[in-house]
Tab-separated table of C-alpha atoms (C1' of nucleotides) in Angstrom:
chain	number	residue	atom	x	y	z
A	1	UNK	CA	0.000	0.000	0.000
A	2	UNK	CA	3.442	2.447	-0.586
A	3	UNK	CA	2.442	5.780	-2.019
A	4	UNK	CA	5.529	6.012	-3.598
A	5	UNK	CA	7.815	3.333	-4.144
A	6	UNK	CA	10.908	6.073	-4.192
A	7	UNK	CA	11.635	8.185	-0.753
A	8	UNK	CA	13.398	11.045	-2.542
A	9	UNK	CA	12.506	13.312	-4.500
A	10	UNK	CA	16.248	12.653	-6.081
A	11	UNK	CA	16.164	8.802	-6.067
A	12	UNK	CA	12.794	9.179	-7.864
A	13	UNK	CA	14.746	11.195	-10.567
A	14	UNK	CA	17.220	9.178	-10.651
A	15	UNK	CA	15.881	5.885	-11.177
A	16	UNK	CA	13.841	7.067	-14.396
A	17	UNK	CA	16.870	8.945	-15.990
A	18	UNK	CA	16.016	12.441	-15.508
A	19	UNK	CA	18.663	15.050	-14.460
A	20	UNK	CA	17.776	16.299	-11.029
A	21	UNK	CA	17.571	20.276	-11.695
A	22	UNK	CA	16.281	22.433	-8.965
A	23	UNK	CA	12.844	23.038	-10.316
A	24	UNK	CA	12.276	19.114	-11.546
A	25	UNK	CA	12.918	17.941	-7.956
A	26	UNK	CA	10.720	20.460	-6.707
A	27	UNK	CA	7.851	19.225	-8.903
A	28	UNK	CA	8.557	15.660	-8.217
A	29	UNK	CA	8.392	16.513	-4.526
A	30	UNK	CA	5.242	18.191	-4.636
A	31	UNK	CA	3.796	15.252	-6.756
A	32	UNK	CA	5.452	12.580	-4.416
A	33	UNK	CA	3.301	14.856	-1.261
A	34	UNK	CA	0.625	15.242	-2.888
A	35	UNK	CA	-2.416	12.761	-3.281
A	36	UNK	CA	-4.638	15.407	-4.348
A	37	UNK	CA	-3.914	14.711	-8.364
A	38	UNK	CA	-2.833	18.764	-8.912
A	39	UNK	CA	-3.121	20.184	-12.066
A	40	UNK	CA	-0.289	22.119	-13.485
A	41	UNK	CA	-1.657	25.471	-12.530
A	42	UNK	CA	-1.975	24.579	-8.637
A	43	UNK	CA	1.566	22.472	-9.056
A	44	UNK	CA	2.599	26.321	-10.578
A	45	UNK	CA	1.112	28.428	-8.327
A	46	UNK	CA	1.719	26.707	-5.328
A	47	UNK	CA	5.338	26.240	-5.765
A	48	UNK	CA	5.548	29.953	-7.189
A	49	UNK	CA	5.843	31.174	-3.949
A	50	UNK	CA	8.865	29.057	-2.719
A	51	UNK	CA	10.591	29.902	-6.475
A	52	UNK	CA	9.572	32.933	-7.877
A	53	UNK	CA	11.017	32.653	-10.824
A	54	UNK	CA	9.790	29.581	-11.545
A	55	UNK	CA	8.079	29.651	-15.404
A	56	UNK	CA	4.404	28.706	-16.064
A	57	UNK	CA	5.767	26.613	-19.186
A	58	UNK	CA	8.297	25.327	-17.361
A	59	UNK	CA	5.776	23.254	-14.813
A	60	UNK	CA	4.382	22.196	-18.228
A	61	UNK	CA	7.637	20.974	-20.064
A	62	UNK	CA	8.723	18.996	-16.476
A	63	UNK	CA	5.252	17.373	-16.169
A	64	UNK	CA	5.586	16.098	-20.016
A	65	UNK	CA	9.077	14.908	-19.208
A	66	UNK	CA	7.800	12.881	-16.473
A	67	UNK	CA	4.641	11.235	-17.708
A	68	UNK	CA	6.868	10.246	-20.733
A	69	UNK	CA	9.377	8.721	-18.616
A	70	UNK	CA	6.756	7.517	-16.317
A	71	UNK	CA	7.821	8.931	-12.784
A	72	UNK	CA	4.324	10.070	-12.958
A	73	UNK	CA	0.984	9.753	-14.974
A	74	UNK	CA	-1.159	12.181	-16.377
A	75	UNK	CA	-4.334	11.577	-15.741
A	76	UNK	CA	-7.589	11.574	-18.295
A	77	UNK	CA	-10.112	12.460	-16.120
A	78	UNK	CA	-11.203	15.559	-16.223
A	79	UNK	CA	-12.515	16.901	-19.483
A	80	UNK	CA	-11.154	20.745	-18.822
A	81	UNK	CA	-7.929	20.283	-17.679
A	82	UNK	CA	-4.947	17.452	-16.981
A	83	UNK	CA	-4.429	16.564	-13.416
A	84	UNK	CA	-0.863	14.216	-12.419
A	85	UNK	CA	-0.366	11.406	-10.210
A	86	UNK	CA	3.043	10.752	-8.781
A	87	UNK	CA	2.147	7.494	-7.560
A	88	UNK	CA	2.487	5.238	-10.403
A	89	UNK	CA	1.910	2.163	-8.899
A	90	UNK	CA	-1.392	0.595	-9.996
A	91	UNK	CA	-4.652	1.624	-8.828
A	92	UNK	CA	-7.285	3.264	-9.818
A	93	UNK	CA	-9.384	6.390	-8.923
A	94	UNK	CA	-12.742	7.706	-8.214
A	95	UNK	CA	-14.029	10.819	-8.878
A	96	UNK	CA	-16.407	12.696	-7.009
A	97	UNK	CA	-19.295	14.592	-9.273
A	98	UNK	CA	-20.562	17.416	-6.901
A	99	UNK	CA	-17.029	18.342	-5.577
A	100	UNK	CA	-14.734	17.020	-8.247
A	101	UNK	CA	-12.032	15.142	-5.739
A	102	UNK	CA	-10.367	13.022	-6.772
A	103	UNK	CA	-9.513	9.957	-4.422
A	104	UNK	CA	-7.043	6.870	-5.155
A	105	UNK	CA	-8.678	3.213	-4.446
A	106	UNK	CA	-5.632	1.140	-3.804
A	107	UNK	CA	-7.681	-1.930	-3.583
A	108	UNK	CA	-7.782	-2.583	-7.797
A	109	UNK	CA	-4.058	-3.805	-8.185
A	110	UNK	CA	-4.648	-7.239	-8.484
A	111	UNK	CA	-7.879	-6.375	-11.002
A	112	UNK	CA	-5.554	-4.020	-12.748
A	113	UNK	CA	-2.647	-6.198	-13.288
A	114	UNK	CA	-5.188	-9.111	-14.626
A	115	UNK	CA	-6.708	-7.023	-16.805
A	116	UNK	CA	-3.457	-5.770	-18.392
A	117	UNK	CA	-1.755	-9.728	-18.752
A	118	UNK	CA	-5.286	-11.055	-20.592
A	119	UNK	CA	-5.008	-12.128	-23.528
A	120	UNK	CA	-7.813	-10.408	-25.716
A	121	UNK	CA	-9.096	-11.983	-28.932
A	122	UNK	CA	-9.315	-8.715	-31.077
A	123	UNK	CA	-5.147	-9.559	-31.370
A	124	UNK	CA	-4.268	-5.911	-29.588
A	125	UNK	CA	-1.575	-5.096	-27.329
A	126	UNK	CA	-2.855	-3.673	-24.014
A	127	UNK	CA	0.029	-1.711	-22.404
A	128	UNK	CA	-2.405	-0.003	-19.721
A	129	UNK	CA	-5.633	-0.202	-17.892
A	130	UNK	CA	-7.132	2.517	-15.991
A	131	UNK	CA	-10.338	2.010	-13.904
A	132	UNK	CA	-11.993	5.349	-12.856
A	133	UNK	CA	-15.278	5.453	-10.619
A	134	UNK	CA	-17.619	8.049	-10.572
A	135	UNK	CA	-20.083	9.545	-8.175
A	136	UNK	CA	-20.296	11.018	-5.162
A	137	UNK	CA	-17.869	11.327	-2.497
A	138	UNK	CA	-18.538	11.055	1.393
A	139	UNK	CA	-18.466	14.621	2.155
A	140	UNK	CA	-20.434	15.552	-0.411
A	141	UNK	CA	-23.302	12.849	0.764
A	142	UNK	CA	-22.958	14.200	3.890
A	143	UNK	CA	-23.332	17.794	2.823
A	144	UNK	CA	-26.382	16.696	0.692
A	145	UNK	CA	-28.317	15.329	3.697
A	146	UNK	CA	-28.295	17.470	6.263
A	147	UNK	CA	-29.691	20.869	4.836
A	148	UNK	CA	-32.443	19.111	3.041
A	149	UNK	CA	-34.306	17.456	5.739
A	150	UNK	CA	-37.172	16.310	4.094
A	151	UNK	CA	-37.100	15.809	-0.009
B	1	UNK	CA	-24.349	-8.049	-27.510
B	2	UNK	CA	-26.735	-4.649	-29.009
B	3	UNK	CA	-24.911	-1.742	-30.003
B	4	UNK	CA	-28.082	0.451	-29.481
B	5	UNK	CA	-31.114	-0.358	-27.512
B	6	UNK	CA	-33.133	1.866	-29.895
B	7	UNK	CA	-34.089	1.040	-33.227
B	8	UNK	CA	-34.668	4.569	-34.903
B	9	UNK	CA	-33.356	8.558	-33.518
B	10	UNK	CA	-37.250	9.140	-32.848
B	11	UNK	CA	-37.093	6.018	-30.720
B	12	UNK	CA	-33.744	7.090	-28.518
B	13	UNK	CA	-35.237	10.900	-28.494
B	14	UNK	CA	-38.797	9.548	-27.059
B	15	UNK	CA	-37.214	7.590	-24.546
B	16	UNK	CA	-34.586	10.310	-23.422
B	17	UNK	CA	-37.073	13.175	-22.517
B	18	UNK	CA	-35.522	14.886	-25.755
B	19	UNK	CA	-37.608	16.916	-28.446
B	20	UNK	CA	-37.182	15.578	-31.251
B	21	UNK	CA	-35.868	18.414	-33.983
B	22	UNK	CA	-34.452	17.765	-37.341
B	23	UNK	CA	-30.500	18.605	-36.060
B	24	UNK	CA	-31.079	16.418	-32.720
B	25	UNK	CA	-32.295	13.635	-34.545
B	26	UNK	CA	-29.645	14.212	-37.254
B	27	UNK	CA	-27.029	14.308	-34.696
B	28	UNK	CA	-28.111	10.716	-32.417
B	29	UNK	CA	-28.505	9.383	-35.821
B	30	UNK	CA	-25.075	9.827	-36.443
B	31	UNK	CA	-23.823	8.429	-33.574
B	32	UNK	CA	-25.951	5.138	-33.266
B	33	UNK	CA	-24.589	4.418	-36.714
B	34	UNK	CA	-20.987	5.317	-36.106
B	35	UNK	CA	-18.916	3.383	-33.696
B	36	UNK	CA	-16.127	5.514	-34.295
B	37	UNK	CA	-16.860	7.354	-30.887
B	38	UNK	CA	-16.627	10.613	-33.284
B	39	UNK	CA	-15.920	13.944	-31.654
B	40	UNK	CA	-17.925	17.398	-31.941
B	41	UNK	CA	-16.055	18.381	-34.872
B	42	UNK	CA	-16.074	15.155	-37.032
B	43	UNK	CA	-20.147	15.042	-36.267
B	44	UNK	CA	-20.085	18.767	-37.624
B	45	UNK	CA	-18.406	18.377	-40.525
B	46	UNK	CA	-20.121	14.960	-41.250
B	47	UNK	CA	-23.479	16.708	-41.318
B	48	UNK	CA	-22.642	19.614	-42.362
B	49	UNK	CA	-22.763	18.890	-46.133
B	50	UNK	CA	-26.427	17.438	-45.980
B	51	UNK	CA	-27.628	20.487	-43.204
B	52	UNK	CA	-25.697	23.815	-44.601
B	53	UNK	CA	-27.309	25.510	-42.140
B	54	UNK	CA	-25.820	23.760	-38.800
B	55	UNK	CA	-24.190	25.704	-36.793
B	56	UNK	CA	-20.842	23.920	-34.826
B	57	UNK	CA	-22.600	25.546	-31.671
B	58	UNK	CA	-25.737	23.837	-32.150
B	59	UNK	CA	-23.603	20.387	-32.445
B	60	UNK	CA	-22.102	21.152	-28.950
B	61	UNK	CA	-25.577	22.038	-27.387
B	62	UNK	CA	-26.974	19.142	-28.135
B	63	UNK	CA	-23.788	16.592	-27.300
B	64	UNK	CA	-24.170	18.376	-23.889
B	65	UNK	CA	-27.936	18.034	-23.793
B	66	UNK	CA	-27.471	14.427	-25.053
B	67	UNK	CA	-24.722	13.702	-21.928
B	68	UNK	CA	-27.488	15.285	-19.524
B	69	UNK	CA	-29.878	13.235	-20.556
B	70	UNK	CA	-27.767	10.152	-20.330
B	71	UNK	CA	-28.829	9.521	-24.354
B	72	UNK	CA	-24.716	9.369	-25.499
B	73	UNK	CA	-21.666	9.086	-22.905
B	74	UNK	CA	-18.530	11.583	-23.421
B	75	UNK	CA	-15.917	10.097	-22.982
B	76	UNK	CA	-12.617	11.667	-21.442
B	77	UNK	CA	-10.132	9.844	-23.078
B	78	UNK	CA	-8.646	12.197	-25.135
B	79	UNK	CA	-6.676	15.289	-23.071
B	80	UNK	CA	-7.546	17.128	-27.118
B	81	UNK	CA	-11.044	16.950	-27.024
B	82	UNK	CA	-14.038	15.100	-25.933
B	83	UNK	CA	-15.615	12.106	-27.750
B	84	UNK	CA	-18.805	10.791	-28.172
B	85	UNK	CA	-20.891	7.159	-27.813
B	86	UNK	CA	-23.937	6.225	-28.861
B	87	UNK	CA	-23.927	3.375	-26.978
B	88	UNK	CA	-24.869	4.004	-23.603
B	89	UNK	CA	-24.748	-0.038	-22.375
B	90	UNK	CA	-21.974	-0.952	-20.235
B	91	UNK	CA	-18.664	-1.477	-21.907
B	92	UNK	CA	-15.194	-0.444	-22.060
B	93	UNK	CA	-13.040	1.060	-24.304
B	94	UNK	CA	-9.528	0.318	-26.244
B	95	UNK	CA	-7.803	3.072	-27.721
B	96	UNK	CA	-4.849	2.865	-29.428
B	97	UNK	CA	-1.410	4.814	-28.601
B	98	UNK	CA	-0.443	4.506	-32.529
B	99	UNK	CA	-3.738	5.656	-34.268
B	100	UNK	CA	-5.622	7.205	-31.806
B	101	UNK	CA	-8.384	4.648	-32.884
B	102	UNK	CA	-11.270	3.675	-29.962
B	103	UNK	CA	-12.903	0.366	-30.171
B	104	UNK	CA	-15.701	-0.984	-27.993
B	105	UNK	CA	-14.931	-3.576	-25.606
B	106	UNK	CA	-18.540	-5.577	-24.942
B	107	UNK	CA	-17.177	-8.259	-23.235
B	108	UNK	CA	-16.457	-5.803	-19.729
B	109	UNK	CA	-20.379	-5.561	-18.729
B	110	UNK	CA	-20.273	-8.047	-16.071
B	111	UNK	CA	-17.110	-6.821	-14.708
B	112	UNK	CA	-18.320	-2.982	-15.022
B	113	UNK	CA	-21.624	-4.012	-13.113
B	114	UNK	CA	-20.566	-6.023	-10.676
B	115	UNK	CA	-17.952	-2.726	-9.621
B	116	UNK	CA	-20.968	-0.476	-9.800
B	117	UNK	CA	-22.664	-2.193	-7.486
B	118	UNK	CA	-20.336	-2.992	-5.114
B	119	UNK	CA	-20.217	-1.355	-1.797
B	120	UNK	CA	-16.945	0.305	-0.882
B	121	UNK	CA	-15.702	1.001	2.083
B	122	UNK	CA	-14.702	4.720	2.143
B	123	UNK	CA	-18.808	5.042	1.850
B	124	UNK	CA	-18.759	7.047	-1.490
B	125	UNK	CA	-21.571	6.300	-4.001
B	126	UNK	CA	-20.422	4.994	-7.096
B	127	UNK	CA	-22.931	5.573	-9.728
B	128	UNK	CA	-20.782	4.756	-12.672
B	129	UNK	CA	-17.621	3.022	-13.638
B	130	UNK	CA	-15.346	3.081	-16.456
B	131	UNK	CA	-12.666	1.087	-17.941
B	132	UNK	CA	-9.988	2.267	-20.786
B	133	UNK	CA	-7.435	-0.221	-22.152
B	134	UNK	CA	-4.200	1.607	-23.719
B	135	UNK	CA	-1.936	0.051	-26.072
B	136	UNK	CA	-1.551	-0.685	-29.696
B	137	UNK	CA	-4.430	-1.693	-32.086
B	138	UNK	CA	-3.771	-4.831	-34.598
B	139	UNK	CA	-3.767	-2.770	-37.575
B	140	UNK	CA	-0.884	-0.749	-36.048
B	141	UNK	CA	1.125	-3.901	-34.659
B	142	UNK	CA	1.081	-5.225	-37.798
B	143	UNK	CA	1.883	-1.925	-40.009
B	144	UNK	CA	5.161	-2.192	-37.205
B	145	UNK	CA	6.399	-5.819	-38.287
B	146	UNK	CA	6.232	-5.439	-42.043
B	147	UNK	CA	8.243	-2.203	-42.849
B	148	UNK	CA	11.082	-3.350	-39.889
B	149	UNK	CA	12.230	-6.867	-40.760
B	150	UNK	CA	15.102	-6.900	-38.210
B	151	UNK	CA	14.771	-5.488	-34.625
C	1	DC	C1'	40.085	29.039	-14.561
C	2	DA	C1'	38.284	30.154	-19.122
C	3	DC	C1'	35.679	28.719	-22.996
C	4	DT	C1'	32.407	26.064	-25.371
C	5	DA	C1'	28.595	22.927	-25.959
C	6	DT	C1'	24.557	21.220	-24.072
C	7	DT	C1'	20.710	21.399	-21.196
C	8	DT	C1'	17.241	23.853	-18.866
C	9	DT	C1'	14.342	27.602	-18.276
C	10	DT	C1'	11.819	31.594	-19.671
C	11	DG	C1'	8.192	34.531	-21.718
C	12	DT	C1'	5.495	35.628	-25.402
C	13	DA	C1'	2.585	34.552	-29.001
C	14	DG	C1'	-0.221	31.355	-30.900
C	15	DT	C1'	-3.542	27.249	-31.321
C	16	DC	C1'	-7.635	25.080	-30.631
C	17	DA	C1'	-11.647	22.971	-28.192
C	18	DT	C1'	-15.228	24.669	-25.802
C	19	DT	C1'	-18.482	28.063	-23.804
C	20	DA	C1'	-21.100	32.585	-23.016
C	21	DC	C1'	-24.250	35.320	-24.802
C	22	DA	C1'	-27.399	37.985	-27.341
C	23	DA	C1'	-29.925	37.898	-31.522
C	24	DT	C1'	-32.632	35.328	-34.741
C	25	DT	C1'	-35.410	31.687	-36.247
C	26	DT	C1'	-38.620	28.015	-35.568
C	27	DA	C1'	-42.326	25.484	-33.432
C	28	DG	C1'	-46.428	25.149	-30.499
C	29	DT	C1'	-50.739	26.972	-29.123
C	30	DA	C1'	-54.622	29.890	-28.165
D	1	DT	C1'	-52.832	35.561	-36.745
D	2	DA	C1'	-50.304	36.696	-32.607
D	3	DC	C1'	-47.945	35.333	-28.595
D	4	DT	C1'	-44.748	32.355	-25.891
D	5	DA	C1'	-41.256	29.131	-25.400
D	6	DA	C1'	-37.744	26.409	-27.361
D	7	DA	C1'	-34.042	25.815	-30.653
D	8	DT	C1'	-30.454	27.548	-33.405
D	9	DT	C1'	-27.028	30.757	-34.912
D	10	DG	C1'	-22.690	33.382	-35.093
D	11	DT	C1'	-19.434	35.956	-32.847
D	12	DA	C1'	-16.534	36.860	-29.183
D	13	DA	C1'	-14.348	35.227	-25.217
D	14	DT	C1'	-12.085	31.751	-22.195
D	15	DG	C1'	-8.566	28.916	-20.855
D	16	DA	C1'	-5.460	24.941	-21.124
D	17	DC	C1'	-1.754	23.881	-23.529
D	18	DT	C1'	2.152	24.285	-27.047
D	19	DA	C1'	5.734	26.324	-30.323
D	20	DC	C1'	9.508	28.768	-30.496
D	21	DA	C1'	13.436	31.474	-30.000
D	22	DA	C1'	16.150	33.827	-26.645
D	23	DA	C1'	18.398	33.789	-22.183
D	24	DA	C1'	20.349	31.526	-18.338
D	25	DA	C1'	22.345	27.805	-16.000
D	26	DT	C1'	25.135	23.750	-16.063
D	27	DA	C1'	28.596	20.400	-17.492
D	28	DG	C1'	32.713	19.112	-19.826
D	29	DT	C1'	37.329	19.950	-21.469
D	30	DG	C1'	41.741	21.951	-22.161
DNA sequence: CACTATTTTTGTAGTCATTACAATTTAGTA
DNA sequence: TACTAAATTGTAATGACTACAAAAATAGTG
C-alpha cells in the first residue's frame, strides 16, 4: 500500500533517468506529497511562492518529461484540464461529481494487473488499464443530507 | 451483444425526454450508426454537407444536452477533445497509442456491473464506472512488423 | 580558470476545443 | 394571426496547452 515506491525526490529522478535540476525535484516533490492529483496550474502556483522565478511553461515541459518517462501519470479524467499522479503504482481512482475530488482506491491492483496480462481476442496489445469510478464522495453525501431534511 | 437499444433517432429521443428536432435527430442518428466514438467536430463536418445551415454551436448544445440526458456518454479519453458514444450499455473502451483509434470492448459488462454495485468502504456512491485499455491496435502492430524486418 | 557545448528555463505569441451570450429563427398553441 | 417558449445561430471570449526562439544555467574539457 506504498504511495511512492521512491523516498526522494532525487532517487525518484534518478531511477527514471532524468537530471535532477532544482525546479524538476521540486515538482517531483510536490507530486510525491501530494495525493490530491494537482493540475499544473496549482503544481505552478503553489510552488511559485517558494521559487519565484519559476516559469508557467516550465511546470508544463517537467510534467511532459515525467509522464513520458513515467515517474508520474497524467491523468484523463477531467474533461477541462490534466491533473498528475506521482504514484504510479497501480490503482485506480474515483471521482467525485458534486465536488470534483479526486480519491485513489488502492484496492484494484490485483484487477488491474489481470486485466493488463489477458489475452484479448481482437489480437491488440494492451500496455495499460485505468479504472476510474464516478459519483459522489462522502463529504459531499454528507453535505447533501443534512440541509435538506425532508425531499 | 446490441450496439443500441433503440431502433430509430425518434425512438432514442422519445425515450430520453428529448424533443425531437431535425438537427437532434440528425445528430443521435449519427452516432448510433458510427462506432467511431466521433468527436464534436467530425459530427459537424459529417453533417454539415447534408444540413448547410448547422451551426458547430448547435452540435455542442446538443452533445451536452445528449450527456445530460444520459442519451450518449462523453468520454474523457482524449486530453484534445471530448468524444462521443452512442452506446450508452456498459462497456469499455480500447484506444490505441499509434492511431488514436477507440474500439468498444462488450465483453467488460459483467465486470463494469458487478464494480458499480459494489459497496466500498470509504462510503462514497459509485454511480458509474469506467474502464480504458491503452496500447496498440492490430492494424498498427502489424503496419510495425512489415516495414522493420530486423529489430 | 576560461571557454564552449549542451541542457534547462523563460516569456510571449499562438492554437484550438469549448463556452457565453445575445440575436434570430422556428415550433407550439390559443 | 399573434404570442410564448424552445431551438439555433454566429461571434466573441475563455482557458489549457504548445511552439519557439532567446536567455540563463550547467557540465565538460583543455
Amino acid at each position: 500500500m506504498k504511495t511512492s515506491r521512491y523516498k526522494t525526490a532525487q532517487e525518484c529522478l534518478k531511477a527514471h533517468n532524468i537530471r535532477p535540476s532544482l525546479h524538476r525535484l521540486a515538482v517531483i516533490e510536490y507530486l510525491m506529497n501530494n495525493a490530491a492529483h494537482p493540475t499544473a496550474e496549482e503544481i505552478f502556483s503553489s510552488l511559485y511562492s517558494a521559487i519565484p522565478t519559476l516559469s508557467r511553461t516550465t511546470v508544463y515541459n517537467i510534467l511532459k518529461l515525467l509522464a513520458e518517462k513515467k515517474a508520474a501519470i497524467s491523468l484523463d479524467i477531467d474533461p477541462r484540464q490534466a491533473h498528475y499522479d506521482g504514484d504510479t503504482s497501480l490503482h485506480s481512482h474515483f471521482i467525485c461529481l458534486g465536488c470534483g475530488a479526486i480519491e485513489d482506491m488502492e484496492s484494484d491492483a490485483g484487477l488491474l494487473s489481470e486485466l493488463t496480462r489477458r489475452k484479448y481476442p481482437s489480437g491488440m496489445l494492451v500496455e495499460r488499464v485505468e479504472l476510474n469510478y464516478r459519483g459522489i464522495c462522502r463529504k459531499c453525501l454528507s453535505k447533501e443530507q443534512k440541509p435538506a431534511g425532508a425531499t
